XYZ file of C-alpha atoms in Angstrom:
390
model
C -5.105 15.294 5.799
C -4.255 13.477 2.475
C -7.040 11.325 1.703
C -6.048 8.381 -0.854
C -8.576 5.640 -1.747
C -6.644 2.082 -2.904
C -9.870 -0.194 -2.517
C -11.594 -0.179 -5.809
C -12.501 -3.815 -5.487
C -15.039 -2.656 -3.113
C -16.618 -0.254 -4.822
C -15.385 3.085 -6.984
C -16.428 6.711 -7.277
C -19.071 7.706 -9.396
C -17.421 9.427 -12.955
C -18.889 13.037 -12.813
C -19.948 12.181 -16.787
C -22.091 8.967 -15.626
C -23.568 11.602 -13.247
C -24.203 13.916 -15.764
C -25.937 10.922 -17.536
C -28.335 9.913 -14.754
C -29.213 13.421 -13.804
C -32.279 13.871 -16.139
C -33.872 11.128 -15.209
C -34.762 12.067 -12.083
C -36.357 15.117 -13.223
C -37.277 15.812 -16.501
C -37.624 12.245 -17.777
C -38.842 10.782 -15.140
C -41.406 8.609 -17.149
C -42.077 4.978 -16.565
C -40.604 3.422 -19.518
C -43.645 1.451 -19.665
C -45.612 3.804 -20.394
C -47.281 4.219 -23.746
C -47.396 8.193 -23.951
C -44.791 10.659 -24.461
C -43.498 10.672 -20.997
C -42.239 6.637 -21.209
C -41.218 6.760 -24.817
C -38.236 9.368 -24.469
C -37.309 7.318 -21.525
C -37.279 3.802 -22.961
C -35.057 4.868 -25.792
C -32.826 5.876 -23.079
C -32.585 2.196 -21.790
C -32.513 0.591 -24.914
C -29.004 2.996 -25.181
C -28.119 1.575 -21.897
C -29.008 -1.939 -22.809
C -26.621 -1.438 -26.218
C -23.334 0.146 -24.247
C -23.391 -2.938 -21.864
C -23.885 -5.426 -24.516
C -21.116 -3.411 -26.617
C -18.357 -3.119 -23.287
C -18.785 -7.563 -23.041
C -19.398 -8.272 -27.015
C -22.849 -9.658 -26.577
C -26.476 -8.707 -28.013
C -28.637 -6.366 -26.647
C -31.015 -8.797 -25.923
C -29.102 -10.740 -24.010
C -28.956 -8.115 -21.193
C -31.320 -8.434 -18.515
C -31.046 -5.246 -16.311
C -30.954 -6.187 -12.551
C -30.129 -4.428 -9.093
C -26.146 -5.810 -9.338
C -24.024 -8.441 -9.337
C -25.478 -10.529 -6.375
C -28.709 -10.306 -7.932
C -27.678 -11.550 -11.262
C -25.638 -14.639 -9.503
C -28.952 -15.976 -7.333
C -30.960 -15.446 -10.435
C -28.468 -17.349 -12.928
C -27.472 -20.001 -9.932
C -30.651 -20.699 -8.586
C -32.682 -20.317 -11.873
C -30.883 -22.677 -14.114
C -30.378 -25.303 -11.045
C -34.532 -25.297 -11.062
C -34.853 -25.274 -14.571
C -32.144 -28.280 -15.031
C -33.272 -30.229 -11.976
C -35.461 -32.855 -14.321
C -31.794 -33.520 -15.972
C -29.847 -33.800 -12.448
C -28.991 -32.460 -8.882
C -25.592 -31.951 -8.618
C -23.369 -28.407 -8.463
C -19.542 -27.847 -8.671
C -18.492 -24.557 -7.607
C -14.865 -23.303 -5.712
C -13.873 -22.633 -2.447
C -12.604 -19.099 -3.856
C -16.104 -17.946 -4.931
C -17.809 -14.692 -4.412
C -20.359 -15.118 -0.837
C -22.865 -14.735 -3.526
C -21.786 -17.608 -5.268
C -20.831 -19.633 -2.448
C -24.056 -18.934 -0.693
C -26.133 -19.646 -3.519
C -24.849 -23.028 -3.886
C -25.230 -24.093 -0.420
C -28.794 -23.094 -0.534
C -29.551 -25.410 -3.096
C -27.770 -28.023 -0.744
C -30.844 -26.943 1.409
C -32.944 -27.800 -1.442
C -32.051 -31.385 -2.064
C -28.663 -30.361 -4.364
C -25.562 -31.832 -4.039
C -22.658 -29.689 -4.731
C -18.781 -29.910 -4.705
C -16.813 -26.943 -3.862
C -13.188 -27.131 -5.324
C -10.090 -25.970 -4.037
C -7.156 -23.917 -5.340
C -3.417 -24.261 -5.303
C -1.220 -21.477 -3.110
C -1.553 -19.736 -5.929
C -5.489 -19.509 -6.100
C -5.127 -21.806 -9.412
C -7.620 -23.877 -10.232
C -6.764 -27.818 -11.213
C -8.595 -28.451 -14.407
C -8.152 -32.214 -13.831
C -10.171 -31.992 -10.750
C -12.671 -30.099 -12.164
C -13.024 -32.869 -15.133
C -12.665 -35.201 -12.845
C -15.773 -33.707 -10.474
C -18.558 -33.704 -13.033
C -20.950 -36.877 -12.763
C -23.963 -37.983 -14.350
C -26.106 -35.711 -12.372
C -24.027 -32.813 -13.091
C -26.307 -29.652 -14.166
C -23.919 -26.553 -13.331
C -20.345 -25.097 -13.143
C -19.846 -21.988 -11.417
C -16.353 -19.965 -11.144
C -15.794 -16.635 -11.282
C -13.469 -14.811 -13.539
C -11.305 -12.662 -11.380
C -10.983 -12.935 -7.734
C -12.025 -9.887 -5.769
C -9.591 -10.710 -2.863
C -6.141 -11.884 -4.575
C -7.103 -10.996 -8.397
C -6.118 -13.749 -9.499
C -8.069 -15.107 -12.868
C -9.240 -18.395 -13.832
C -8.717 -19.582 -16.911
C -12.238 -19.631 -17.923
C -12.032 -20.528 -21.879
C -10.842 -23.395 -20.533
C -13.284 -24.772 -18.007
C -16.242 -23.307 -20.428
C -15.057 -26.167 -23.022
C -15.106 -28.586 -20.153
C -18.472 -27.352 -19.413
C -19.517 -27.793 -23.530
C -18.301 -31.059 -23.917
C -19.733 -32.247 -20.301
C -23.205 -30.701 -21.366
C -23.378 -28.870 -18.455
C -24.236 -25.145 -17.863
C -21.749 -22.247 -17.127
C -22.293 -19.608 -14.732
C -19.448 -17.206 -14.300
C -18.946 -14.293 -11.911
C -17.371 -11.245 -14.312
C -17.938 -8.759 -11.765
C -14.135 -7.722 -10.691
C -13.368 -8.845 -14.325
C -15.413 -6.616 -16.362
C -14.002 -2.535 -16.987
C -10.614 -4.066 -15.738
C -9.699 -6.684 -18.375
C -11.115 -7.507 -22.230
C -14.187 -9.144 -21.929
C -15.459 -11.175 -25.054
C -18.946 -13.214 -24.372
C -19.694 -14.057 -27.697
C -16.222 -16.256 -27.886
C -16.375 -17.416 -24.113
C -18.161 -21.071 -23.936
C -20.226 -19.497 -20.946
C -24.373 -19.600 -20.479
C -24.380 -16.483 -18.358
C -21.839 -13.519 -16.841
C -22.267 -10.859 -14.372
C -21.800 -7.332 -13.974
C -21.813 -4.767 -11.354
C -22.710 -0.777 -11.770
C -20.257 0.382 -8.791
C -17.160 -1.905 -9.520
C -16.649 0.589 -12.949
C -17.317 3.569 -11.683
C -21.399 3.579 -12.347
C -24.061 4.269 -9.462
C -25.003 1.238 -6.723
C -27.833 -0.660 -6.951
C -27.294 -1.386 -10.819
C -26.578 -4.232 -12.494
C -26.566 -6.524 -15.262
C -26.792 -10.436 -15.500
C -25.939 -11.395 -19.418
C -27.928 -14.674 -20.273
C -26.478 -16.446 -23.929
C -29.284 -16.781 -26.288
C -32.200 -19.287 -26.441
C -31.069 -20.282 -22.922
C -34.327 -19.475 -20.336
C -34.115 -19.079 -17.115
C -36.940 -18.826 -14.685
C -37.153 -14.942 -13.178
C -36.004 -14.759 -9.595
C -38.434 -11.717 -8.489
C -42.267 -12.098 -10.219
C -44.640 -9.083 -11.669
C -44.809 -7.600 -14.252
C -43.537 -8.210 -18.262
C -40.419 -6.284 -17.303
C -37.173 -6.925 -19.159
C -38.867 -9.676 -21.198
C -40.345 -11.601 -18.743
C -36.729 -12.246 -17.274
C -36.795 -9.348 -14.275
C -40.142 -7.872 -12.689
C -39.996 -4.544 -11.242
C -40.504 -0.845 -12.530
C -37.191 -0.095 -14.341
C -34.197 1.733 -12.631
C -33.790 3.923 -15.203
C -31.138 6.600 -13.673
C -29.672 3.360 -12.728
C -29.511 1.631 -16.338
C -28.868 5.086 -17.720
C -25.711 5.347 -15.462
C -24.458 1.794 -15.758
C -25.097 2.515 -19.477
C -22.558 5.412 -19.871
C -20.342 3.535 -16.918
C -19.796 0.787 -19.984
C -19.071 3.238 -22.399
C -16.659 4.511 -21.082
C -14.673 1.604 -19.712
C -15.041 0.375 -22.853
C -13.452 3.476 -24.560
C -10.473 3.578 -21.659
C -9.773 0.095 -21.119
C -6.596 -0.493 -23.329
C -5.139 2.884 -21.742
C -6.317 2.503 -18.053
C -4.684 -0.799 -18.275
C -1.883 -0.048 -19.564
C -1.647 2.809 -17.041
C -2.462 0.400 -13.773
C -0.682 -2.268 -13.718
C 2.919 -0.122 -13.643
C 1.727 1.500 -10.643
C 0.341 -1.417 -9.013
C 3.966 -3.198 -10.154
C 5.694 -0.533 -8.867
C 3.920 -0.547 -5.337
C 4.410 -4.475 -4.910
C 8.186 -3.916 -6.025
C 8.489 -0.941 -3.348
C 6.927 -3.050 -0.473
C 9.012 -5.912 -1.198
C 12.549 -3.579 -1.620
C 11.701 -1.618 1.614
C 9.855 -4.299 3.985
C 11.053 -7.763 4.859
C 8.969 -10.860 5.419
C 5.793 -9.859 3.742
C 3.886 -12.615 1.019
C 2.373 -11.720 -2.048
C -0.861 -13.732 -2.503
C -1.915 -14.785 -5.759
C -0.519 -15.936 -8.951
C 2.404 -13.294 -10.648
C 1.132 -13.062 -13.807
C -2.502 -13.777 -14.093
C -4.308 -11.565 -11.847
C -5.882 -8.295 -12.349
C -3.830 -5.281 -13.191
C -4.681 -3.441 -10.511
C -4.582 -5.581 -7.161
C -2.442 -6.752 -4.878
C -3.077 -8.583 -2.009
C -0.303 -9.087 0.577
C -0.179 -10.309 4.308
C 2.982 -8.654 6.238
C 4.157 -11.039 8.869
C 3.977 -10.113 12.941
C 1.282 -7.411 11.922
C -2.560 -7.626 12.697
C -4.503 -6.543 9.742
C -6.789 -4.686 11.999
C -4.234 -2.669 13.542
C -2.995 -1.650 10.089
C -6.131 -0.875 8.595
C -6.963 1.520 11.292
C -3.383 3.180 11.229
C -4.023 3.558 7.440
C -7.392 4.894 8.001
C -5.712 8.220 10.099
C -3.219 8.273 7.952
C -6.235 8.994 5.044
C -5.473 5.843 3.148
C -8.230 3.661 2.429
C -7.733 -0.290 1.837
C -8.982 -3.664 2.897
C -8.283 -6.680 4.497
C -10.136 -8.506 1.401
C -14.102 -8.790 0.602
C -15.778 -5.667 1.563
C -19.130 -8.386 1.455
C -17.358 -10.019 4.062
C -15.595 -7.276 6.027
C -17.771 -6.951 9.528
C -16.952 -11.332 9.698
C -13.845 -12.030 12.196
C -13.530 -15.259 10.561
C -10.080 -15.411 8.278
C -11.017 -14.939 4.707
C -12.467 -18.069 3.425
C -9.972 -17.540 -0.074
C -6.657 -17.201 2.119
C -7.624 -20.367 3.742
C -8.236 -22.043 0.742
C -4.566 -21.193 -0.412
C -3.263 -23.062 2.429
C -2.495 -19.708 4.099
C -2.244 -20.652 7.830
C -4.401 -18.235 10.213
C -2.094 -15.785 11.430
C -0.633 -14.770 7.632
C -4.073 -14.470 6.658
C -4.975 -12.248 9.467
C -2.035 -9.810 8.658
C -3.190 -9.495 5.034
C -4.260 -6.442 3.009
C -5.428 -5.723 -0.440
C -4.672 -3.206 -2.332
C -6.556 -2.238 -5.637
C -5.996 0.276 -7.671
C -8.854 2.535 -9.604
C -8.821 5.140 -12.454
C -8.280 7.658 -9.746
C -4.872 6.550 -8.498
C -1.778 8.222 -9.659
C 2.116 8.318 -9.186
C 1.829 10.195 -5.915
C -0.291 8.234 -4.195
C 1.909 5.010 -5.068
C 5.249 6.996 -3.561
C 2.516 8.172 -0.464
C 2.348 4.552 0.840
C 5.457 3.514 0.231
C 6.970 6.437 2.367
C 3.772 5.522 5.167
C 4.024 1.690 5.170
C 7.642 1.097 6.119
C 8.427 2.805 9.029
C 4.778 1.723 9.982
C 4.915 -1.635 9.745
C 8.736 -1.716 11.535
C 6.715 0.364 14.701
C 3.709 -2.034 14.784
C 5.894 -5.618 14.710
C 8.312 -3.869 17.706
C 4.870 -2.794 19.355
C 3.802 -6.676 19.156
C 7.310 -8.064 20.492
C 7.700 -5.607 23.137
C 3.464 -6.839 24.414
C 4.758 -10.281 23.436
C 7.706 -9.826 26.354
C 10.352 -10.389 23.747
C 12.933 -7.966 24.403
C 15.781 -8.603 21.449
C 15.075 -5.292 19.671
């Protein structure tokens, strides 16, 4: 059986060079980089490497890099730490209804915690309304956090924008890069952000790896205690395969992403076209133009998302119905709803996202699958429905 795999939101394969990278590590430099003698100092030359290809793929300085476990990890620390450490100055939060479950359960925690917190909405489009977010931020206004790129529609906020609200408000920006970063051009130095986030497995590094970038001269209390690790900013014995991996992961992205671009988002382009020429009633979610290059998320009317997923899955195609955080939930996805999506289009909703691995072929695979699929699924439904005009 033809196995295809379209859900690189989720997570992506390991590149056999980042492999290559890590390997040592666990065996012949397998020092503490800690350590004083000759079996740490080999190895922490290896992270500082690591710590200078991350910096180098989001245009920041090394030492604003603070190594952590992944992207969830770096949101609770950024969220959660600069809501303690501004608390003196106020109590209040603004987030979106569109965020990450990291993000979105990060701020309600702090709700637990004595924090107030608004939660914006979107347009259908999964737009944000720039007004509203000026027009949220009060006196006791501490934080702003929005993500970059949406991991279920793509779709990308424009975050230059709400960083200079953020500047002139005097209030801190935390934004979620983690779909953003190896997919689009990332520039932190000429962002008005405070922190951004990054993810090992989204760009083709190991799980369990991550990075949380915090601007300079901003502190931030650690969220796990120990040791001196990372500055003071991250306890914990170093992941060094990890940082190692993540490390080369960066490099490369940052060597391919002009090209890999440039090679996605015709395919992806081509797919949407194909589904739209060949299938009728079926809604592209998200804004057109300013969404990730490779996603598409798309809800085909009279069809239950599980039903498709599992006819895709013996058919050796692998997608989603969204958030792979949020996949064993029944509840409909938390972003559709905020799109003004009513229930049943966002329970017959997909996504598709596209990785380095993806070619021509496995484009002109789904769109020979999905048709006659989807036509045998809705006449399954109206036949168990008792409508017989078919």
């Amino acid at each position: 059986m033809q196995k295809i795999y379209l859900d690189n939101n989720a997570t992506t394969p390991v590149r056999p060079e980042v492999m290559d990278a890590m390997l040592p590590f666990f065996r012949e430099d397998f020092g503490n980089p800690s350590s004083v003698h000759w079996a740490g100092s080999n190895v922490r030359k290896a992270v500082n490497k690591a710590r200078e290809q991350v910096a180098a793929l989001v245009n920041c300085s090394p030492s604003e890099v603070v190594f952590t476990s992944g992207g969830s990890e770096s949101i609770n620390t950024a969220i959660k730490g600069i809501a303690t450490a501004q608390h003196e100055d106020g109590n209040h939060c603004i987030s979106t209804m569109v965020e990450h479950p990291a993000v979105f359960n990060s701020v309600r925690h702090l709700e637990k915690q004595g924090f107030k917190a608004t939660f914006l909405g979107v347009d259908g489009d999964g737009m944000l309304d720039l007004d509203q977010l000026e027009a949220a931020v009060t006196d006791k206004t501490i934080l702003v956090s929005a993500m970059y790129a949406n991991n279920e529609t793509g779709v990308i906020f424009p975050i230059r924008e709400i960083g200079e609200i953020a500047k002139i408000k005097g209030i801190r920006f935390v934004c979620d890069t983690v779909q953003a970063v190896g997919k689009i051009p990332l520039d932190f130095k000429n962002l008005a952000v405070d922190t951004i986030t990054i993810s090992g497995h989204k760009l083709h590094g190991p799980k369990g790896i991550g990075a949380l970038i915090i601007k300079s001269g901003l502190r931030i209390p650690p969220l796990i205690h120990g040791g001196p690790q990372e500055k003071n900013r991250r306890a914990g014995t170093e992941n060094v395969p990890g940082m190692v991996g993540l490390g080369k992961a960066c490099e490369i992205a940052r060597n391919d992403l002009e090209r890999e671009v440039t090679r996605i988002r015709p395919l992806r382009d081509d797919l949407e076209k194909g589904i739209l020429t060949a299938i009728p009633e079926v809604k592209i979610n998200g804004h057109r133009e300013k969404r990730l290059p490779n996603t598409l998320n798309i809800s085909f009317k009279g069809v239950y998302m599980e039903q498709l997923l599992a006819e895709f899955d013996r058919s050796g195609l692998a997608v989603s119905a969204g958030s792979a955080c949020s996949a064993e939930s029944r509840e409909v996805s938390r972003v559709l709803t905020a799109m003004s999506l009513d229930s049943a289009t966002a329970r017959s909703t997909i996504r598709f996202s596209l990785g380095r691995e993806n070619t021509r072929n496995d484009i002109d695979y789904v769109l020979t699958l999905l048709p006659p699929l989807i036509e045998r699924l809705r006449c399954e439904r109206r036949l168990h429905s008792g409508q017989t005009d078919i």
